[in-house]
Coordinates of C-alpha atoms in Angstrom, one line a residue:
X1 CA 5.8 -26.2 -10.6
X2 CA 4.3 -24.1 -13.4
X3 CA 6.0 -20.9 -14.5
X4 CA 5.8 -18.4 -17.4
X5 CA 8.7 -18.9 -19.8
X6 CA 9.8 -16.4 -22.4
X7 CA 10.7 -18.5 -25.5
X8 CA 11.5 -15.6 -27.9
X9 CA 10.0 -12.4 -29.2
X10 CA 6.3 -12.6 -29.0
X11 CA 6.2 -16.0 -27.3
X12 CA 5.4 -16.6 -23.6
X13 CA 4.1 -20.0 -22.5
X14 CA 3.5 -21.7 -19.1
X15 CA 5.8 -24.6 -18.6
X16 CA 6.7 -27.2 -16.0
X17 CA 9.9 -26.2 -14.2
X18 CA 11.7 -27.7 -11.1
X19 CA 10.3 -26.7 -7.7
X20 CA 12.3 -24.0 -6.0
X21 CA 14.7 -25.3 -3.3
X22 CA 16.6 -23.7 -0.5
X23 CA 20.1 -23.3 -1.8
X24 CA 21.6 -21.0 0.9
X25 CA 20.8 -20.6 4.6
X26 CA 19.7 -17.1 3.8
X27 CA 17.1 -18.2 1.2
X28 CA 13.3 -18.5 1.5
X29 CA 10.9 -20.3 -0.8
X30 CA 7.7 -18.4 -1.5
X31 CA 4.4 -19.7 -2.9
X32 CA 3.2 -16.9 -5.2
X33 CA -0.3 -15.5 -4.6
X34 CA -0.3 -12.8 -7.2
X35 CA 2.2 -11.4 -9.6
X36 CA 2.2 -8.8 -12.4
X37 CA 3.4 -8.0 -15.9
X38 CA 5.6 -5.0 -16.2
X39 CA 6.6 -2.8 -19.1
X40 CA 10.2 -4.2 -18.7
X41 CA 8.8 -7.7 -19.2
X42 CA 7.0 -6.5 -22.4
X43 CA 10.2 -5.2 -23.8
X44 CA 11.7 -8.7 -23.4
X45 CA 8.6 -10.2 -25.0
X46 CA 9.1 -7.9 -28.0
X47 CA 12.8 -8.7 -28.2
X48 CA 13.9 -5.1 -27.4
X49 CA 17.0 -4.2 -25.4
X50 CA 16.6 -4.4 -21.6
X51 CA 17.3 -6.7 -18.7
X52 CA 14.6 -9.2 -19.4
X53 CA 15.9 -11.8 -22.0
X54 CA 14.2 -15.0 -20.7
X55 CA 13.5 -17.7 -20.1
X56 CA 12.2 -16.6 -16.7
X57 CA 9.6 -13.9 -16.4
X58 CA 8.3 -11.5 -13.8
X59 CA 9.8 -9.5 -10.9
X60 CA 6.7 -8.3 -9.0
X61 CA 5.0 -10.6 -6.5
X62 CA 3.3 -11.1 -3.2
X63 CA 3.1 -14.6 -1.7
X64 CA 3.2 -16.9 1.3
X65 CA 6.4 -18.2 2.8
X66 CA 6.7 -22.0 2.3
X67 CA 10.1 -22.6 3.7
X68 CA 13.1 -20.7 5.1
X69 CA 16.8 -21.3 5.4
X70 CA 18.5 -21.9 8.7
X71 CA 19.8 -18.3 9.0
X72 CA 16.5 -16.5 8.2
X73 CA 15.2 -14.6 11.2
X74 CA 12.7 -12.0 10.2
X75 CA 10.1 -14.1 8.4
X76 CA 8.5 -17.5 9.0
X77 CA 6.6 -20.1 7.0
X78 CA 2.9 -19.3 6.5
X79 CA 3.5 -15.6 6.5
X80 CA 2.3 -13.3 3.7
X81 CA 5.2 -11.3 2.2
X82 CA 5.8 -8.7 -0.5
X83 CA 9.2 -8.3 -2.2
X84 CA 10.8 -5.4 -4.1
X85 CA 11.6 -6.2 -7.8
X86 CA 15.3 -6.6 -6.8
X87 CA 16.6 -8.8 -4.0
X88 CA 19.4 -7.5 -1.7
X89 CA 21.4 -8.7 1.3
X90 CA 20.4 -5.8 3.6
X91 CA 23.8 -5.8 5.2
X92 CA 26.3 -4.2 2.8
X93 CA 27.2 -0.5 2.9
X94 CA 24.9 0.3 0.0
X95 CA 21.9 -1.4 1.6
X96 CA 22.5 0.2 5.0
X97 CA 22.5 3.6 3.3
X98 CA 19.3 3.0 1.4
X99 CA 20.7 2.0 -2.0
X100 CA 19.4 -1.6 -2.0
X101 CA 19.0 -1.7 -5.7
X102 CA 22.8 -1.3 -6.0
X103 CA 23.6 -4.2 -3.6
X104 CA 26.7 -5.9 -4.9
X105 CA 25.2 -9.4 -4.1
X106 CA 21.7 -8.4 -5.3
X107 CA 19.9 -8.6 -8.6
X108 CA 16.5 -8.6 -10.3
X109 CA 13.9 -11.3 -10.1
X110 CA 13.4 -12.9 -13.5
X111 CA 17.0 -12.0 -14.4
X112 CA 19.4 -12.9 -11.6
X113 CA 16.9 -15.1 -9.7
X114 CA 13.7 -17.0 -10.5
X115 CA 10.8 -15.4 -12.2
X116 CA 7.8 -14.2 -10.2
X117 CA 5.2 -15.2 -12.9
X118 CA 5.2 -18.7 -11.4
X119 CA 3.6 -20.8 -8.7
X120 CA 6.6 -20.3 -6.5
X121 CA 10.2 -19.1 -6.4
X122 CA 13.3 -19.0 -4.3
X123 CA 14.1 -15.6 -2.7
X124 CA 17.8 -15.0 -2.0
X125 CA 18.7 -13.0 1.1
X126 CA 15.1 -13.3 2.5
X127 CA 15.8 -11.1 5.6
X128 CA 17.1 -8.2 3.5
X129 CA 14.5 -8.6 0.8
X130 CA 11.0 -9.7 2.0
X131 CA 8.6 -7.5 4.0
X132 CA 5.8 -9.2 6.1
X133 CA 2.3 -8.2 5.3
X134 CA -0.1 -8.4 8.3
X135 CA -3.1 -9.9 6.6
X136 CA -4.0 -13.1 4.7
X137 CA -3.7 -14.0 1.0
X138 CA -7.5 -13.5 0.5
X139 CA -7.5 -9.8 1.5
X140 CA -9.0 -7.3 -1.0
X141 CA -5.9 -5.1 -0.6
X142 CA -3.6 -7.7 -2.3
X143 CA -3.5 -5.7 -5.6
X144 CA -2.7 -2.5 -3.8
X145 CA 0.2 -4.1 -2.0
X146 CA 1.5 -5.7 -5.2
X147 CA 1.9 -2.3 -6.8
X148 CA 4.5 -1.5 -4.0
X149 CA 6.8 -4.1 -5.4
X150 CA 7.7 -1.8 -8.3
X151 CA 5.4 0.8 -9.8
X152 CA 4.1 2.7 -6.7
X153 CA 7.5 2.7 -5.1
X154 CA 9.0 3.9 -8.4
X155 CA 6.4 6.7 -8.6
X156 CA 7.2 7.7 -5.0
X157 CA 10.9 7.7 -5.7
X158 CA 10.4 9.7 -8.9
X159 CA 8.8 12.5 -7.0
X160 CA 11.3 12.5 -4.1
X161 CA 14.4 12.0 -6.3
X162 CA 14.3 15.5 -7.7
X163 CA 16.8 16.6 -5.1
X164 CA 15.2 20.0 -4.7
X165 CA 12.4 21.5 -2.5
X166 CA 8.9 20.4 -3.4
X167 CA 7.9 22.3 -6.6
X168 CA 4.5 23.9 -7.2
X169 CA 4.3 22.4 -10.7
X170 CA 5.2 18.9 -11.9
X171 CA 4.9 17.2 -15.2
X172 CA 4.8 13.4 -15.8
X173 CA 5.8 12.2 -19.3
X174 CA 4.1 8.8 -19.8
X175 CA 0.7 7.4 -18.8
X176 CA 1.9 3.9 -18.0
X177 CA 1.7 2.4 -14.4
X178 CA 4.8 4.2 -13.2
X179 CA 3.7 7.5 -14.6
X180 CA 0.3 7.1 -13.0
X181 CA 1.8 6.2 -9.6
X182 CA 4.1 9.3 -9.9
X183 CA 0.9 11.4 -10.3
X184 CA -0.5 9.7 -7.2
X185 CA 2.7 10.3 -5.2
X186 CA 2.8 14.0 -6.3
X187 CA -0.8 14.5 -5.3
X188 CA -0.1 13.0 -1.9
X189 CA 2.9 15.3 -1.5
X190 CA 0.7 18.3 -2.1
X191 CA 2.1 19.5 -5.4
X192 CA -0.5 22.0 -6.7
X193 CA -0.4 21.5 -10.4
X194 CA 0.4 18.1 -12.0
X195 CA 0.6 17.7 -15.8
X196 CA 0.2 14.2 -17.2
X197 CA 1.3 13.7 -20.8
X198 CA -0.1 10.6 -22.4
X199 CA -2.1 9.3 -25.3
X200 CA -4.6 6.8 -23.9
X201 CA -8.0 8.1 -22.7
X202 CA -8.5 5.3 -20.2
X203 CA -5.1 5.9 -18.6
X204 CA -5.5 9.6 -18.5
X205 CA -8.8 9.1 -16.6
X206 CA -6.9 7.1 -14.0
X207 CA -4.4 9.8 -13.8
X208 CA -7.1 12.4 -13.2
X209 CA -8.5 10.2 -10.5
X210 CA -5.0 10.0 -8.9
X211 CA -4.7 13.8 -8.9
X212 CA -3.5 15.1 -12.3
X213 CA -4.8 18.6 -12.8
X214 CA -3.9 19.0 -16.5
X215 CA -4.1 16.3 -19.1
X216 CA -2.0 16.6 -22.3
X217 CA -2.8 14.2 -25.1
X218 CA -1.1 16.1 -27.9
X219 CA 2.1 14.5 -29.2
X220 CA 5.6 15.9 -29.8
X221 CA 6.2 19.6 -30.2
X222 CA 2.4 20.4 -29.7
X223 CA 2.3 18.7 -26.4
X224 CA 5.4 20.4 -25.2
X225 CA 4.1 23.8 -26.2
X226 CA 0.9 23.1 -24.3
X227 CA 2.8 22.7 -21.1
X228 CA 5.1 25.7 -21.7
X229 CA 2.1 27.9 -22.6
X230 CA 0.2 26.8 -19.5
X231 CA 3.1 27.7 -17.3
X232 CA 3.5 31.1 -18.8
X233 CA 6.7 30.1 -20.6
X234 CA 8.5 28.7 -17.6
X235 CA 7.9 24.9 -17.6
X236 CA 7.6 22.5 -14.8
X237 CA 9.8 22.5 -11.7
X238 CA 10.0 18.7 -11.6
X239 CA 9.6 16.5 -14.7
X240 CA 9.2 12.7 -14.2
X241 CA 10.2 10.9 -17.3
X242 CA 8.4 7.5 -17.1
X243 CA 8.9 6.1 -20.6
X244 CA 12.6 5.9 -21.4
X245 CA 12.5 6.4 -25.2
X246 CA 14.3 9.3 -26.8
X247 CA 11.2 11.3 -27.7
X248 CA 10.1 11.2 -24.0
X249 CA 13.5 12.2 -22.8
X250 CA 13.5 15.1 -25.3
X251 CA 10.1 16.2 -24.0
X252 CA 11.3 16.1 -20.4
X253 CA 14.2 18.5 -21.3
X254 CA 11.9 20.8 -23.3
X255 CA 9.3 21.2 -20.5
X256 CA 11.6 21.4 -17.5
X257 CA 12.1 24.9 -16.0
X258 CA 15.7 26.2 -15.8
X259 CA 16.9 25.3 -12.4
X260 CA 14.4 22.5 -12.1
X261 CA 14.9 18.7 -11.9
X262 CA 14.3 15.7 -14.2
X263 CA 13.7 12.3 -12.5
X264 CA 14.3 9.6 -15.1
X265 CA 12.6 6.4 -14.0
X266 CA 11.5 5.0 -17.3
X267 CA 14.5 2.6 -17.9
X268 CA 16.2 5.0 -20.4
X269 CA 16.9 3.8 -23.9
X270 CA 18.0 7.2 -25.1
X271 CA 20.2 10.1 -23.8
X272 CA 19.9 13.5 -22.2
X273 CA 22.1 16.4 -23.4
X274 CA 24.4 16.8 -20.4
X275 CA 25.7 20.1 -21.7
X276 CA 22.2 21.5 -21.9
X277 CA 21.5 20.2 -18.4
X278 CA 24.6 22.0 -17.1
X279 CA 23.9 25.3 -18.9
X280 CA 20.3 25.3 -17.7
X281 CA 21.2 24.2 -14.1
X282 CA 18.9 21.1 -14.4
X283 CA 19.3 18.4 -11.8
X284 CA 19.0 14.8 -13.2
X285 CA 18.3 11.8 -11.1
X286 CA 18.1 8.3 -12.5
X287 CA 18.8 4.6 -11.7
X288 CA 17.0 1.5 -10.4
X289 CA 14.7 2.4 -7.6
X290 CA 15.6 1.1 -4.1
X291 CA 12.1 -0.3 -3.5
X292 CA 13.1 -2.0 -0.3
X293 CA 13.8 1.4 1.3
X294 CA 10.2 2.6 0.5
X295 CA 8.3 -0.6 1.2
X296 CA 7.7 -0.5 5.0
X297 CA 6.3 3.1 4.9
X298 CA 4.1 2.5 1.8
X299 CA 2.8 -0.8 3.1
X300 CA 1.8 1.0 6.3
X301 CA -0.2 3.5 4.4
X302 CA -2.0 0.8 2.4
X303 CA -2.8 -1.0 5.7
X304 CA -4.1 2.3 7.2
X305 CA -6.3 2.9 4.2
X306 CA -4.4 6.1 3.1
X307 CA -3.0 4.7 -0.2
X308 CA -4.6 2.6 -2.9
X309 CA -2.8 2.5 -6.3
X310 CA -4.6 -0.7 -7.4
X311 CA -6.4 1.1 -10.2
X312 CA -3.3 0.7 -12.3
X313 CA -4.5 -2.9 -12.8
X314 CA -7.2 -3.0 -15.3
X315 CA -7.0 -6.7 -16.4
X316 CA -6.7 -9.8 -14.2
X317 CA -5.8 -13.2 -15.7
X318 CA -4.7 -16.6 -14.4
X319 CA -1.2 -17.9 -14.8
X320 CA -2.3 -20.1 -17.7
X321 CA -3.4 -17.0 -19.6
X322 CA -0.2 -15.1 -19.1
X323 CA 0.6 -14.9 -22.8
X324 CA -2.7 -13.1 -23.4
X325 CA -1.7 -10.6 -20.8
X326 CA 1.5 -9.8 -22.5
X327 CA -0.2 -9.3 -25.8
X328 CA -2.9 -7.1 -24.2
X329 CA -0.2 -4.8 -22.9
X330 CA 1.5 -4.7 -26.3
X331 CA -1.8 -3.9 -28.0
X332 CA -2.5 -1.2 -25.4
X333 CA -5.7 -3.0 -24.3
X334 CA -4.4 -3.2 -20.8
X335 CA -2.5 -0.7 -18.6
X336 CA -1.1 -3.4 -16.3
X337 CA -2.1 -7.0 -15.9
X338 CA -2.5 -8.8 -12.6
X339 CA -1.7 -12.5 -12.6
X340 CA -3.5 -14.7 -10.0
X341 CA -2.6 -18.2 -8.9

């Protein structure tokens, strides 16, 4: 079996690896139809701190079930399935209460299980992880469904994780795939004014298509001032921080209205001032998104033709070209790369 292997900063190759096998009766083996490159993968490619260290790559995939363990009941061989970026047992207290990303026996594909940028992989706890998709692997909706494995579910969570009533005004810091999907989720929720802060014209155009009403391309203090001025000095009721770096976190604090909420979904590599949050009565929500909790409803909307986030993919490559996909994202020549097999 061929799979993408991270060999060190700036090096991803496709190598022959052992075929995945059923190891536990709760496992399934899935033949991958499509996978994707995530910003978290790119951090590993650049040697930056984060969960992805190699050698396995990828945590977003849709595929066809090849084999199942003796205890698996909810899926069967030949069925198309989509998976969240983290596997979970579906049975523990955390899973039952919708916190599947905190499952004590769970973990992230490409880190605690096989990488999804491969011809196939073993899925632990198949019943608690995989969601059947009611069409075949050649359907044109495959890219839309693939976004549900991570970025669209994360965008949805970001908007709903504010912990407050739906605000009239929201700002999204970051024009990557998660930020764009947060814009789409906010538009679907009926938020009237949506600021998108980013620096890439092609991505801002996607954001406008997804429902952003105000595009902010200025950097640093100037960009923050633009949001504050446009909201008559108040700021946004909900700020989605979709980058994770310190400057983005500082921007989120600066443009959030007192009494508002900040949803940190960018994999934070910096800090928020907890004292300032307390004094300004700002609610902060963060943590790995329980994608499995969102998958069934989001999949239903894709099937019904009500949701299509596939525009976040602006480059499609075959598995053999995966290294070029990583470099394209590093060079900002691609927003998100779809890998076909």
